[in-house]
Short mmCIF file of C-alpha atoms and ligand atoms in Angstrom, two decimals:
data_model
loop_
_atom_site.label_atom_id
_atom_site.label_comp_id
_atom_site.label_asym_id
_atom_site.label_seq_id
_atom_site.Cartn_x
_atom_site.Cartn_y
_atom_site.Cartn_z
CA MET U 22 46.63 -20.08 -11.68
CA THR U 23 46.61 -16.99 -9.49
CA VAL U 24 43.85 -14.53 -10.27
CA PHE U 25 44.22 -11.06 -8.94
CA SER U 26 42.30 -7.89 -9.51
CA ALA U 27 43.45 -4.40 -10.32
CA TYR U 28 42.10 -2.97 -7.07
CA SER U 29 42.44 -4.12 -3.50
CA ASP U 30 39.55 -4.30 -1.03
CA ASP U 31 41.03 -1.27 0.71
CA ASP U 32 41.05 0.71 -2.54
CA ILE U 33 37.38 -0.07 -3.07
CA LEU U 34 36.33 0.80 0.47
CA ALA U 35 38.31 4.03 0.43
CA ASP U 36 36.62 5.02 -2.82
CA LEU U 37 33.20 4.10 -1.42
CA LYS U 38 33.75 6.17 1.71
CA ALA U 39 34.83 9.13 -0.41
CA GLN U 40 31.58 8.88 -2.40
CA VAL U 41 29.24 8.67 0.58
CA ALA U 42 29.32 12.06 2.25
CA ASP U 43 26.04 12.05 4.18
CA GLY U 44 25.48 8.43 5.14
CA ALA U 45 27.59 5.71 6.72
CA VAL U 46 29.68 2.90 5.26
CA LEU U 47 29.56 -0.04 7.67
CA THR U 48 31.99 -2.93 7.37
CA ASP U 49 32.01 -4.56 10.80
CA GLN U 50 31.36 -8.30 10.71
CA ALA U 51 28.29 -8.13 12.96
CA THR U 52 26.51 -5.66 10.68
CA LEU U 53 27.55 -7.49 7.52
CA GLN U 54 26.25 -10.79 8.90
CA LYS U 55 23.01 -9.31 10.18
CA GLN U 56 22.18 -7.37 7.04
CA SER U 57 23.33 -10.09 4.62
CA PHE U 58 21.22 -12.93 6.01
CA ASN U 59 17.69 -12.36 7.20
CA SER U 60 15.70 -15.28 8.48
CA ASN U 61 12.28 -14.49 7.05
CA ALA U 62 12.56 -17.13 4.34
CA SER U 63 13.66 -19.80 6.74
CA GLY U 64 13.51 -22.65 4.29
CA GLY U 65 16.20 -21.31 1.99
CA ARG U 66 16.28 -22.03 -1.71
CA ARG U 67 14.29 -24.82 -3.25
CA MET X 185 19.32 -20.29 9.32
CA ARG X 186 22.54 -19.16 7.66
CA ARG X 187 22.59 -19.55 3.93
CA GLY X 188 24.94 -19.24 1.01
CA GLY X 189 24.03 -22.00 -1.43
CA ASP X 190 20.93 -20.03 -2.35
CA GLY X 191 22.95 -17.19 -3.87
CA SER X 192 22.92 -15.03 -0.77
CA GLY X 193 26.33 -14.21 0.67
CA LEU X 194 28.25 -11.87 2.88
CA ALA X 195 28.25 -8.32 1.54
CA ARG X 196 31.44 -6.27 1.40
CA ALA X 197 29.79 -3.24 2.98
CA VAL X 198 26.44 -1.94 4.14
CA VAL X 199 25.94 1.65 3.07
CA GLU X 200 23.25 3.52 4.97
CA VAL X 201 22.58 6.29 2.48
CA GLN X 202 21.13 9.60 3.64
CA SER X 203 20.85 11.49 0.36
CA VAL X 204 20.45 11.13 -3.39
CA ALA X 205 24.12 12.05 -3.76
CA ASP X 206 25.02 9.07 -1.53
CA ILE X 207 22.94 6.75 -3.72
CA GLN X 208 24.63 8.09 -6.85
CA GLY X 209 28.01 7.67 -5.16
CA VAL X 210 27.38 4.01 -4.32
CA LEU X 211 26.27 3.32 -7.87
CA LYS X 212 29.34 5.07 -9.26
CA VAL X 213 31.60 2.82 -7.19
CA ALA X 214 29.58 -0.24 -8.19
CA ARG X 215 29.97 0.62 -11.88
CA LYS X 216 33.71 1.27 -11.53
CA TYR X 217 34.47 -2.02 -9.75
CA HIS X 218 31.61 -4.09 -11.23
CA LEU X 219 30.07 -4.79 -7.82
CA PRO X 220 26.55 -6.03 -7.22
CA VAL X 221 24.30 -3.57 -5.37
CA ILE X 222 21.56 -4.90 -3.14
CA PRO X 223 18.89 -2.32 -2.37
CA GLN X 224 17.50 -2.95 1.10
CA THR X 225 15.30 -1.07 3.52
CA THR X 226 13.92 -2.98 6.52
CA ALA X 227 15.01 -6.42 5.23
CA THR X 228 11.73 -8.25 5.86
CA SER X 229 11.66 -9.89 2.41
CA THR X 230 10.41 -13.46 2.61
CA VAL X 231 11.82 -14.43 -0.79
CA ILE X 232 15.54 -13.72 -0.31
CA GLY X 233 15.08 -10.40 -2.08
CA SER X 234 17.26 -8.15 0.06
CA ASP X 235 19.88 -10.49 1.50
CA GLY X 236 23.54 -9.82 0.79
CA ILE X 237 25.39 -11.09 -2.26
CA ALA X 238 29.02 -12.10 -1.70
CA GLY X 239 31.30 -9.10 -2.16
CA GLY X 240 28.40 -6.79 -3.00
CA LEU X 241 27.25 -3.50 -1.55
CA ILE X 242 24.04 -3.42 0.46
CA LEU X 243 22.54 -0.03 -0.28
CA SER X 244 20.21 0.59 2.63
CA THR X 245 17.60 3.35 2.39
CA ARG X 246 16.42 2.63 5.96
CA LYS X 247 17.76 5.93 7.26
CA MET X 248 16.00 7.97 4.57
CA ALA X 249 12.87 7.91 6.67
CA GLN X 250 11.16 11.26 6.54
CA ILE X 251 7.53 11.92 5.84
CA LEU X 252 8.07 14.92 3.58
CA GLU X 253 4.44 15.96 3.21
CA ILE X 254 0.91 14.95 4.07
CA SER X 255 -1.56 16.87 1.94
CA LYS X 256 -5.17 16.67 3.06
CA ASP X 257 -6.38 18.64 0.05
CA ASP X 258 -4.67 16.34 -2.43
CA SER X 259 -5.21 13.19 -0.29
CA LEU X 260 -1.61 12.12 -0.60
CA ALA X 261 1.67 11.78 1.20
CA VAL X 262 5.21 12.22 -0.07
CA VAL X 263 7.68 10.04 1.81
CA GLN X 264 11.21 8.76 1.72
CA PRO X 265 11.61 4.99 1.30
CA GLY X 266 12.60 4.26 4.91
CA VAL X 267 9.29 5.43 6.38
CA VAL X 268 7.64 2.49 8.11
CA ASN X 269 4.18 1.70 6.75
CA GLY X 270 2.50 1.84 10.18
CA ASP X 271 4.14 5.19 10.99
CA LEU X 272 2.81 6.74 7.80
CA ASP X 273 -0.65 5.37 8.54
CA GLN X 274 -0.61 6.81 12.06
CA ALA X 275 0.58 10.20 10.85
CA ALA X 276 -2.17 10.24 8.20
CA ARG X 277 -4.85 9.26 10.75
CA LYS X 278 -4.02 12.37 12.79
CA GLN X 279 -5.36 14.29 9.79
CA GLY X 280 -8.46 12.15 9.22
CA LEU X 281 -6.82 10.10 6.46
CA PHE X 282 -5.25 6.65 6.31
CA TYR X 283 -2.73 4.72 4.24
CA ALA X 284 -4.56 1.63 3.05
CA PRO X 285 -2.00 -1.09 2.12
CA ASP X 286 -1.57 -3.18 5.25
CA PRO X 287 0.85 -6.11 4.98
CA ALA X 288 1.14 -8.13 8.16
CA SER X 289 4.60 -6.56 8.38
CA LYS X 290 2.98 -3.09 8.55
CA PRO X 291 4.45 -2.25 11.99
CA PHE X 292 8.02 -2.79 10.79
CA SER X 293 8.30 -2.89 6.98
CA SER X 294 9.01 0.22 4.92
CA ILE X 295 7.14 2.01 2.17
CA GLY X 296 10.26 1.69 -0.03
CA GLY X 297 10.24 -2.09 0.39
CA ASN X 298 6.45 -2.26 0.05
CA VAL X 299 6.65 -0.36 -3.24
CA SER X 300 9.51 -2.49 -4.53
CA THR X 301 7.64 -5.74 -3.78
CA ASN X 302 4.14 -4.47 -4.53
CA ALA X 303 3.09 -5.59 -1.05
CA GLY X 304 -0.49 -6.54 -0.32
CA GLY X 305 -2.39 -7.16 2.85
CA MET X 306 -5.67 -7.80 4.55
CA SER X 307 -7.45 -4.79 3.08
CA THR X 308 -6.26 -5.33 -0.51
CA VAL X 309 -9.69 -6.80 -1.19
CA ARG X 310 -11.14 -3.29 -0.75
CA TYR X 311 -8.33 -0.79 -1.33
CA GLY X 312 -5.97 -2.63 -3.67
CA ALA X 313 -2.32 -3.58 -3.31
CA THR X 314 0.57 -1.11 -3.06
CA LYS X 315 0.55 -0.57 -6.84
CA ASP X 316 -2.97 0.82 -6.63
CA ASN X 317 -1.86 3.38 -4.06
CA VAL X 318 1.33 4.74 -5.64
CA LEU X 319 0.99 7.98 -7.60
CA GLY X 320 4.59 8.86 -8.23
CA LEU X 321 8.20 7.81 -7.69
CA LYS X 322 11.64 9.35 -7.80
CA VAL X 323 14.30 6.86 -8.77
CA VAL X 324 18.06 6.83 -9.31
CA LEU X 325 18.90 4.59 -12.27
CA ALA X 326 21.92 2.30 -12.41
CA ASP X 327 23.82 4.90 -14.44
CA GLY X 328 23.20 7.54 -11.76
CA ARG X 329 20.47 9.50 -13.58
CA LYS X 330 17.54 10.74 -11.49
CA VAL X 331 14.06 10.25 -12.92
CA THR X 332 10.71 11.55 -11.70
CA LEU X 333 7.81 9.27 -12.60
CA GLY X 334 4.11 9.99 -12.18
CA GLY X 335 3.20 12.74 -9.76
CA ARG X 336 0.37 14.06 -7.61
CA THR X 337 -2.59 13.45 -9.86
CA LEU X 338 -5.08 10.63 -9.43
CA LYS X 339 -5.19 10.19 -13.19
CA GLN X 340 -2.29 10.20 -15.63
CA ALA X 341 -2.32 9.09 -19.22
CA PHE X 342 0.89 10.56 -20.56
CA GLY X 343 3.76 8.40 -21.78
CA TYR X 344 4.36 4.80 -20.84
CA ASP X 345 3.46 4.04 -17.25
CA LEU X 346 6.99 3.77 -15.90
CA THR X 347 5.82 4.36 -12.33
CA GLN X 348 4.22 0.93 -12.37
CA LEU X 349 7.32 -0.59 -13.96
CA PHE X 350 9.25 0.29 -10.83
CA VAL X 351 6.50 -0.87 -8.46
CA GLY X 352 7.40 -4.46 -7.70
CA ALA X 353 10.76 -4.23 -9.52
CA GLU X 354 12.48 -5.62 -6.41
CA GLY X 355 15.45 -3.28 -6.66
CA THR X 356 16.51 -4.68 -10.03
CA LEU X 357 15.87 -1.53 -12.10
CA GLY X 358 16.75 1.45 -9.89
CA ILE X 359 16.85 2.86 -6.38
CA VAL X 360 13.59 4.42 -5.21
CA TYR X 361 14.28 7.52 -3.11
CA GLU X 362 10.94 9.31 -2.93
CA ILE X 363 7.39 8.03 -3.13
CA THR X 364 4.03 9.77 -3.51
CA VAL X 365 1.16 7.64 -2.23
CA LYS X 366 -2.59 8.03 -2.08
CA LEU X 367 -4.21 8.55 1.28
CA MET X 368 -7.87 7.77 1.83
CA PRO X 369 -10.35 9.59 4.05
CA ILE X 370 -11.34 7.50 7.09
CA PRO X 371 -14.78 6.09 6.23
CA LEU X 372 -17.78 7.45 8.11
CA GLY X 373 -20.18 5.15 9.91
CA THR X 374 -19.63 1.98 11.87
CA SER X 375 -16.92 -0.54 11.17
CA ILE X 376 -17.74 -4.07 12.13
CA MET X 377 -15.59 -7.16 12.35
CA GLY X 378 -16.47 -10.74 12.95
CA LEU X 379 -15.71 -14.43 12.85
CA ALA X 380 -17.49 -17.27 11.10
CA PHE X 381 -16.68 -20.98 11.01
CA PHE X 382 -17.06 -23.38 8.08
CA LYS X 383 -16.80 -27.10 7.55
CA ASP X 384 -13.65 -26.72 5.46
CA MET X 385 -11.67 -24.25 3.35
CA ALA X 386 -13.40 -25.19 0.11
CA GLN X 387 -16.78 -24.26 1.59
CA LEU X 388 -15.36 -21.09 3.08
CA ALA X 389 -13.99 -20.17 -0.34
CA GLN X 390 -17.43 -20.54 -1.90
CA GLY X 391 -18.92 -18.28 0.76
CA VAL X 392 -16.18 -15.70 0.20
CA THR X 393 -16.79 -15.66 -3.55
CA ALA X 394 -20.50 -15.00 -2.94
CA ILE X 395 -19.73 -12.20 -0.47
CA ARG X 396 -17.36 -10.59 -2.96
CA MET X 397 -20.12 -10.60 -5.58
CA SER X 398 -22.83 -9.27 -3.26
CA GLY X 399 -21.93 -5.57 -3.41
CA VAL X 400 -21.19 -5.17 0.31
CA TYR X 401 -17.48 -4.44 -0.36
CA PRO X 402 -15.80 -6.01 2.67
CA THR X 403 -12.44 -4.57 3.75
CA MET X 404 -11.17 -7.90 5.02
CA LEU X 405 -11.94 -11.53 4.24
CA GLU X 406 -9.22 -13.61 5.87
CA ALA X 407 -9.27 -17.40 5.87
CA LEU X 408 -7.54 -19.84 8.24
CA ASP X 409 -7.69 -23.61 7.83
CA GLY X 410 -8.13 -26.21 10.57
CA ASN X 411 -4.39 -26.76 11.08
CA THR X 412 -3.82 -23.03 11.43
CA ILE X 413 -6.70 -22.66 13.88
CA GLY X 414 -5.21 -25.52 15.91
CA ALA X 415 -1.82 -23.77 16.02
CA LEU X 416 -3.49 -20.53 17.05
CA ASP X 417 -5.39 -22.32 19.80
CA LYS X 418 -2.10 -23.57 21.20
CA TYR X 419 -0.53 -20.13 20.92
CA GLU X 420 -3.49 -18.14 22.25
CA LYS X 421 -4.98 -20.79 24.57
CA THR X 422 -8.29 -20.56 22.68
CA HIS X 423 -10.61 -23.36 21.54
CA TYR X 424 -11.63 -22.35 18.03
CA ALA X 425 -10.53 -25.66 16.49
CA ASP X 426 -13.30 -27.47 18.36
CA LYS X 427 -15.78 -25.58 16.20
CA SER X 428 -14.75 -26.31 12.66
CA GLY X 429 -12.23 -26.83 9.89
CA ALA X 430 -12.00 -23.25 8.64
CA MET X 431 -12.30 -19.77 10.10
CA LEU X 432 -13.22 -16.56 8.31
CA ILE X 433 -12.32 -13.17 9.79
CA PHE X 434 -14.26 -10.40 8.10
CA ARG X 435 -14.54 -6.64 8.33
CA LEU X 436 -16.83 -4.03 6.83
CA ASP X 437 -15.88 -0.35 7.02
CA GLY X 438 -18.48 2.39 7.24
CA SER X 439 -21.26 -0.08 6.81
CA SER X 440 -25.04 0.24 6.86
CA ASP X 441 -27.33 -2.17 8.72
CA ALA X 442 -28.59 -3.35 5.34
CA ASN X 443 -25.08 -4.34 4.25
CA ILE X 444 -24.41 -6.13 7.52
CA GLN X 445 -27.64 -8.07 7.06
CA VAL X 446 -26.69 -9.09 3.51
CA LEU X 447 -23.38 -10.39 4.84
CA LYS X 448 -25.05 -12.35 7.63
CA ASP X 449 -27.60 -13.84 5.21
CA LEU X 450 -24.82 -15.00 2.88
CA LEU X 451 -22.86 -16.55 5.73
CA ALA X 452 -26.00 -18.44 6.75
CA LYS X 453 -26.60 -19.53 3.15
CA TYR X 454 -23.11 -21.05 3.00
CA ASP X 455 -23.62 -22.84 6.28
CA ALA X 456 -21.32 -20.71 8.44
CA GLN X 457 -21.55 -21.57 12.11
CA ASP X 458 -21.05 -19.48 15.25
CA VAL X 459 -21.06 -16.17 13.46
CA GLN X 460 -19.86 -13.44 15.82
CA VAL X 461 -20.00 -9.74 14.94
CA THR X 462 -18.62 -6.82 16.93
CA ALA X 463 -18.53 -3.06 16.52
CA ASP X 464 -16.34 -2.66 19.62
CA GLU X 465 -12.92 -1.21 18.70
CA ASP X 466 -10.98 -3.19 21.31
CA GLU X 467 -12.54 -6.45 20.22
CA GLN X 468 -11.76 -5.60 16.61
CA ALA X 469 -8.13 -4.93 17.51
CA GLN X 470 -8.04 -8.34 19.19
CA LEU X 471 -9.33 -10.01 16.04
CA ILE X 472 -6.68 -8.29 13.92
CA GLN X 473 -4.06 -9.39 16.43
CA LEU X 474 -5.43 -12.94 16.22
CA ARG X 475 -4.84 -12.88 12.47
CA ARG X 476 -1.35 -11.41 12.92
CA ASP X 477 -0.49 -14.04 15.57
CA MET X 478 -1.15 -16.71 12.99
CA LEU X 479 2.43 -16.44 11.70
CA PRO X 480 4.29 -16.92 14.99
CA ALA X 481 1.75 -19.58 15.97
CA VAL X 482 2.43 -21.62 12.82
CA PHE X 483 6.19 -21.01 12.69
CA ALA X 484 6.75 -21.85 16.38
CA GLY X 485 9.48 -24.46 16.75
CA GLN X 486 9.44 -25.71 13.14
CA ASN X 487 11.17 -24.98 9.88
CA HIS X 488 8.78 -23.55 7.36
CA LEU X 489 8.24 -22.30 3.85
CA MET X 490 5.33 -19.91 3.44
CA GLU X 491 3.97 -19.63 -0.06
CA ASP X 492 1.97 -16.97 -1.75
CA MET X 493 -0.20 -17.89 -4.73
CA ALA X 494 -3.11 -15.84 -6.07
CA LEU X 495 -5.99 -17.48 -7.90
CA PRO X 496 -8.94 -16.25 -9.89
CA LEU X 497 -11.73 -16.16 -7.28
CA SER X 498 -13.63 -18.97 -8.98
CA GLN X 499 -10.60 -21.26 -8.54
CA LEU X 500 -10.06 -20.59 -4.84
CA ALA X 501 -12.20 -23.49 -3.63
CA PRO X 502 -10.57 -26.09 -5.94
CA MET X 503 -7.14 -24.80 -4.92
CA MET X 504 -7.91 -25.11 -1.22
CA ALA X 505 -9.07 -28.68 -1.75
CA TYR X 506 -5.98 -29.46 -3.85
CA ILE X 507 -3.55 -28.19 -1.20
CA GLN X 508 -5.18 -30.40 1.39
CA GLN X 509 -4.97 -33.37 -0.95
CA VAL X 510 -1.27 -32.81 -1.70
CA GLY X 511 -0.45 -32.58 2.01
CA HIS X 512 -2.31 -35.81 2.57
CA ASP X 513 -0.74 -37.65 -0.39
CA LEU X 514 2.84 -36.65 0.46
CA GLY X 515 2.56 -36.72 4.24
CA VAL X 516 3.48 -33.03 4.53
CA THR X 517 1.89 -30.84 7.19
CA ILE X 518 0.47 -27.73 5.55
CA TYR X 519 -1.11 -24.78 7.32
CA THR X 520 -3.17 -22.75 4.89
CA ALA X 521 -4.31 -19.22 5.49
CA GLY X 522 -4.72 -16.27 3.24
CA HIS X 523 -6.42 -13.19 2.02
CA ALA X 524 -9.33 -15.16 0.66
CA GLY X 525 -11.17 -12.06 -0.53
CA ASP X 526 -8.57 -11.43 -3.21
CA GLY X 527 -7.83 -15.07 -3.97
CA ASN X 528 -4.42 -14.95 -2.25
CA VAL X 529 -3.47 -18.21 -0.55
CA HIS X 530 -0.57 -18.67 1.87
CA PRO X 531 0.11 -22.36 2.48
CA THR X 532 2.91 -22.85 5.01
CA LEU X 533 4.73 -26.17 4.71
CA VAL X 534 6.60 -27.22 7.83
CA TRP X 535 9.19 -29.80 8.88
CA PRO X 536 11.17 -30.46 12.05
CA LYS X 537 13.60 -27.85 13.31
CA ASP X 538 16.45 -30.35 13.65
CA GLN X 539 16.33 -31.04 9.90
CA PRO X 540 18.15 -28.14 8.18
CA GLU X 541 17.58 -29.25 4.57
CA VAL X 542 14.18 -28.78 2.97
CA PRO X 543 12.76 -32.34 2.77
CA GLY X 544 12.12 -33.76 -0.69
CA ALA X 545 8.43 -34.26 0.09
CA VAL X 546 8.07 -30.56 0.90
CA LEU X 547 9.71 -29.59 -2.40
CA GLU X 548 7.51 -32.00 -4.30
CA ALA X 549 4.40 -30.67 -2.57
CA LEU X 550 5.36 -27.11 -3.54
CA ARG X 551 6.09 -28.13 -7.10
CA ARG X 552 2.67 -29.74 -7.42
CA ILE X 553 0.95 -26.77 -5.80
CA PHE X 554 2.73 -24.31 -8.11
CA TRP X 555 1.93 -26.24 -11.28
CA LYS X 556 -1.69 -26.55 -10.19
CA THR X 557 -1.82 -22.80 -9.51
CA LEU X 558 -0.63 -22.06 -13.03
CA GLU X 559 -3.04 -24.63 -14.49
CA LEU X 560 -5.92 -22.88 -12.70
CA GLY X 561 -4.92 -19.52 -14.19
CA GLY X 562 -3.22 -18.19 -11.07
CA THR X 563 0.18 -16.75 -10.21
CA ILE X 564 2.76 -18.23 -7.84
CA SER X 565 3.55 -14.79 -6.42
CA GLY X 566 0.56 -12.79 -5.21
CA GLU X 567 2.30 -10.25 -2.97
CA HIS X 568 5.64 -11.45 -1.58
CA ALA X 569 7.46 -11.00 -4.91
CA VAL X 570 10.03 -13.35 -6.44
CA GLY X 571 13.53 -12.70 -5.08
CA MET X 572 15.78 -15.76 -5.28
CA MET X 573 13.04 -18.08 -4.14
CA LYS X 574 10.94 -18.30 -7.26
CA ASN X 575 12.96 -16.93 -10.15
CA GLN X 576 13.40 -20.42 -11.56
CA TRP X 577 9.69 -20.33 -12.31
CA ASN X 578 9.82 -17.35 -14.68
CA GLN X 579 9.48 -19.44 -17.81
CA PRO X 580 6.36 -21.39 -16.81
CA GLU X 581 4.76 -18.37 -15.15
CA LEU X 582 5.53 -15.80 -17.85
CA ASP X 583 6.16 -17.82 -21.04
CA ASP X 584 9.15 -17.44 -23.39
CA ASN X 585 8.24 -14.12 -24.97
CA VAL X 586 7.47 -12.28 -21.76
CA ASP X 587 10.48 -13.78 -19.99
CA TYR X 588 12.66 -12.47 -22.84
CA LEU X 589 11.01 -9.05 -22.81
CA GLN X 590 11.66 -8.75 -19.07
CA HIS X 591 15.35 -9.43 -19.68
CA GLN X 592 15.39 -6.81 -22.45
CA LEU X 593 13.94 -4.23 -20.05
CA LYS X 594 16.50 -5.16 -17.42
CA THR X 595 19.32 -4.81 -19.93
CA LEU X 596 18.05 -1.42 -21.04
CA LEU X 597 17.93 -0.01 -17.52
CA ASP X 598 20.82 -1.89 -15.95
CA PRO X 599 23.17 -2.97 -18.75
CA MET X 600 25.96 -3.93 -16.34
CA ASN X 601 23.55 -6.10 -14.33
CA LEU X 602 24.58 -4.47 -11.07
CA LEU X 603 21.22 -4.07 -9.35
CA ASN X 604 20.13 -7.08 -7.30
CA PRO X 605 21.52 -9.52 -9.90
CA LYS X 606 19.96 -12.99 -10.19
CA ARG X 607 16.91 -11.86 -8.28
CA LYS X 608 13.41 -11.53 -9.70
CA ILE X 609 14.22 -12.38 -13.30
CA ASN X 610 17.27 -14.57 -12.76
C1 FAD V 832 6.21 -11.39 9.65
C2 FAD V 832 6.12 -10.94 8.22
C3 FAD V 832 4.87 -10.72 7.66
C4 FAD V 832 4.75 -10.32 6.32
N1 FAD V 832 3.52 -10.08 5.81
C5 FAD V 832 3.38 -9.64 4.54
C6 FAD V 832 2.08 -9.38 3.98
O1 FAD V 832 1.05 -9.54 4.64
N2 FAD V 832 2.02 -8.95 2.70
C7 FAD V 832 3.14 -8.75 1.95
O2 FAD V 832 3.02 -8.34 0.81
N3 FAD V 832 4.38 -9.01 2.44
C8 FAD V 832 4.53 -9.45 3.71
N4 FAD V 832 5.78 -9.70 4.22
C9 FAD V 832 6.96 -9.56 3.35
C10 FAD V 832 7.68 -8.19 3.47
O3 FAD V 832 7.39 -7.54 4.68
C11 FAD V 832 7.30 -7.30 2.31
O4 FAD V 832 7.80 -7.86 1.11
C12 FAD V 832 7.80 -5.85 2.42
O5 FAD V 832 7.23 -5.10 1.38
C13 FAD V 832 9.31 -5.73 2.36
O6 FAD V 832 9.66 -4.44 2.84
P1 FAD V 832 11.14 -4.13 3.37
O7 FAD V 832 11.25 -2.67 3.61
O8 FAD V 832 11.47 -5.00 4.50
O9 FAD V 832 11.97 -4.51 2.07
P2 FAD V 832 13.36 -5.26 1.95
O10 FAD V 832 13.26 -6.65 2.46
O11 FAD V 832 14.43 -4.41 2.50
O12 FAD V 832 13.46 -5.29 0.36
C14 FAD V 832 12.49 -5.98 -0.39
C15 FAD V 832 12.77 -5.79 -1.88
O13 FAD V 832 12.67 -4.42 -2.23
C16 FAD V 832 13.91 -3.94 -2.73
N5 FAD V 832 14.09 -2.58 -2.19
C17 FAD V 832 14.05 -2.21 -0.88
N6 FAD V 832 14.21 -0.88 -0.78
C18 FAD V 832 14.35 -0.39 -2.04
C19 FAD V 832 14.56 0.91 -2.58
N7 FAD V 832 14.65 1.99 -1.82
N8 FAD V 832 14.67 1.02 -3.94
C20 FAD V 832 14.58 -0.06 -4.74
N9 FAD V 832 14.39 -1.32 -4.27
C21 FAD V 832 14.27 -1.47 -2.94
C22 FAD V 832 14.95 -4.94 -2.27
O14 FAD V 832 16.05 -4.98 -3.13
C23 FAD V 832 14.16 -6.23 -2.27
O15 FAD V 832 14.11 -6.77 -3.57
C24 FAD V 832 5.92 -10.13 5.54
C25 FAD V 832 7.17 -10.36 6.11
C26 FAD V 832 7.28 -10.76 7.43
C27 FAD V 832 8.64 -10.98 8.01
#
C-alpha cells in the first residue's frame, strides 16, 4: 500500500522558513548529521 | 558512533532560533505537520537527550547567547539559554561574584542545557545543583504561549513551583528562552585544595561522610578509584597509582586554619596517606585540571558507558564496594569516580573499540548496579538526566503512581507529544 502525506517536504520547509524571521533554517546534510548525532553517549542504547 | 536503533535519527532541519517569535514559529509548524521538536543548545547531553529524531526539527537555542544583566545588588544574572556556563562565571567574577554550578562541561555547555538537565558538578556539595541556583525562567509552551515563572527574589511561596518543574524537564515541556540565576559573592579568605590517598573507595567514602558531617563545608570532595588513577597516570605521566587504591581531591573555600585542621585530623582518622594541601592558585588549577582530565584519560581508545547514580551518603561505601564486586564477577573493567561529597557516583564501563555493540556483560553489570542503587535508596540519575538512555527505568525508579502522574503532566503541557518525544518519560 502506498502511504502519502498531504504535504511535501518542500511545503514543510517553505512554511518553516516563513515562520523563522530572525534565525536560520539549516538543511545541509553535514549540519543535519552533526547536530543529530552527538558522540557523548558513546555506548548507545542499552 | 552513529546511531539510529536507539531512537535517534536524522532531523529534517536544524533551526537556529534568534528570538521568541522564531521559537513560536517553529512550534507552530511542528503543530501543523505533527513534527517532533528537539530542543538543543550545545548538544553535550550524555544520555541521548538532544540528538535528532528522524524527520524532526532540532530547535537550537545556541545562538540566543546574551548575558542580559548582571545585578550585583540583587546577586543575580539574567541570561539567554545559549550562554556558556564558563562565560557567565567569568563575567560574574569581573564583578566580584561567581556562578556556582560547575559541571565538568562548564567550558562548553550552556545554561539552557544545564537548566534543562539540572546539571551538577564538583561544587554541588557546597552550592547545590543547577536547580538550587535558578530563580526564574521564561518559557514558550508547546502551544506557543509564553510564561514567566519565578523571578528575582530569593524566596517565593506563591502558586505551585512551576519554575522547578521546568528545571530538569529535558525539553519535554517547553522551550526555555530566558533564565534568572543566583550569583554568589566570591568568598573571602584563603581557598585551599589538596589530595589524599586511601586504601580503597569504600574507605574513602567513609572518610568523606565524616568530613561532610564535621561542619567544615568543603566545596569539593571528588573521588577517583584505583583504575581511574591508573588511567590518569598513563594520560598525565604521573605515578599516583603507586600510592593507593583511591584518591580524594578536596577543596575548602574561604577557610580558617581551624577548619583546615579539622579536615586534616579527619583524613588522618580515616587512614588517608600522603595528604597534600596547597593554597597556591596555579597548583589548585592543576588539581582541577587533573580531575577534568579523568574523562579523556578513561575514555581514551575504548568504548564506554558512563553512569551517574546518586546515593544517600550512608550508602556510598557499600555502593563503591558493590561496583567493584560486580566488575570482578562479570569480568567488566569499571573505572569509578564521582562527586563523593554529594553521594554521586560515576562508574564508567569500558569495552574494546573494535566491538561496536555493547557487550552483554556490560549491560548485565549496569542492570545489577542500577537495581542495587534503587535497593539502597538511591537514584540512577544524579545529574546527567534521563534522555533515551534510562527512560526504560521510570517504573522501578518512580513507581506506578508517579510514573502515571508524570505522563499526566506531560499530556497537560504538550498534548500533541511534540517536544522531545520518547525522551525522559518515554
Ligand atoms: C565531557 C563532558 C563532561 C560532562 N560533565 C558533566 C558534569 O560534570 N555534570 C553534569 O551534570 N553533566 C555533565 N555533562 C553532561 C552535559 O554537559 C550536561 O547535561 C549539560 O547540562 C547539557 O547542556 P547542553 O547545553 O549541551 O544541552 P543539550 O545537550 O543541548 O540538551 C540537553 C537537554 O536539555 C534540553 N534543552 C536544551 N536547551 C533547551 C532549551 N533552551 N529549552 C528547553 N530544553 C532545552 C534538550 O532537549 C536535552 O534534553 C558532561 C558532558 C560532557 C560531554
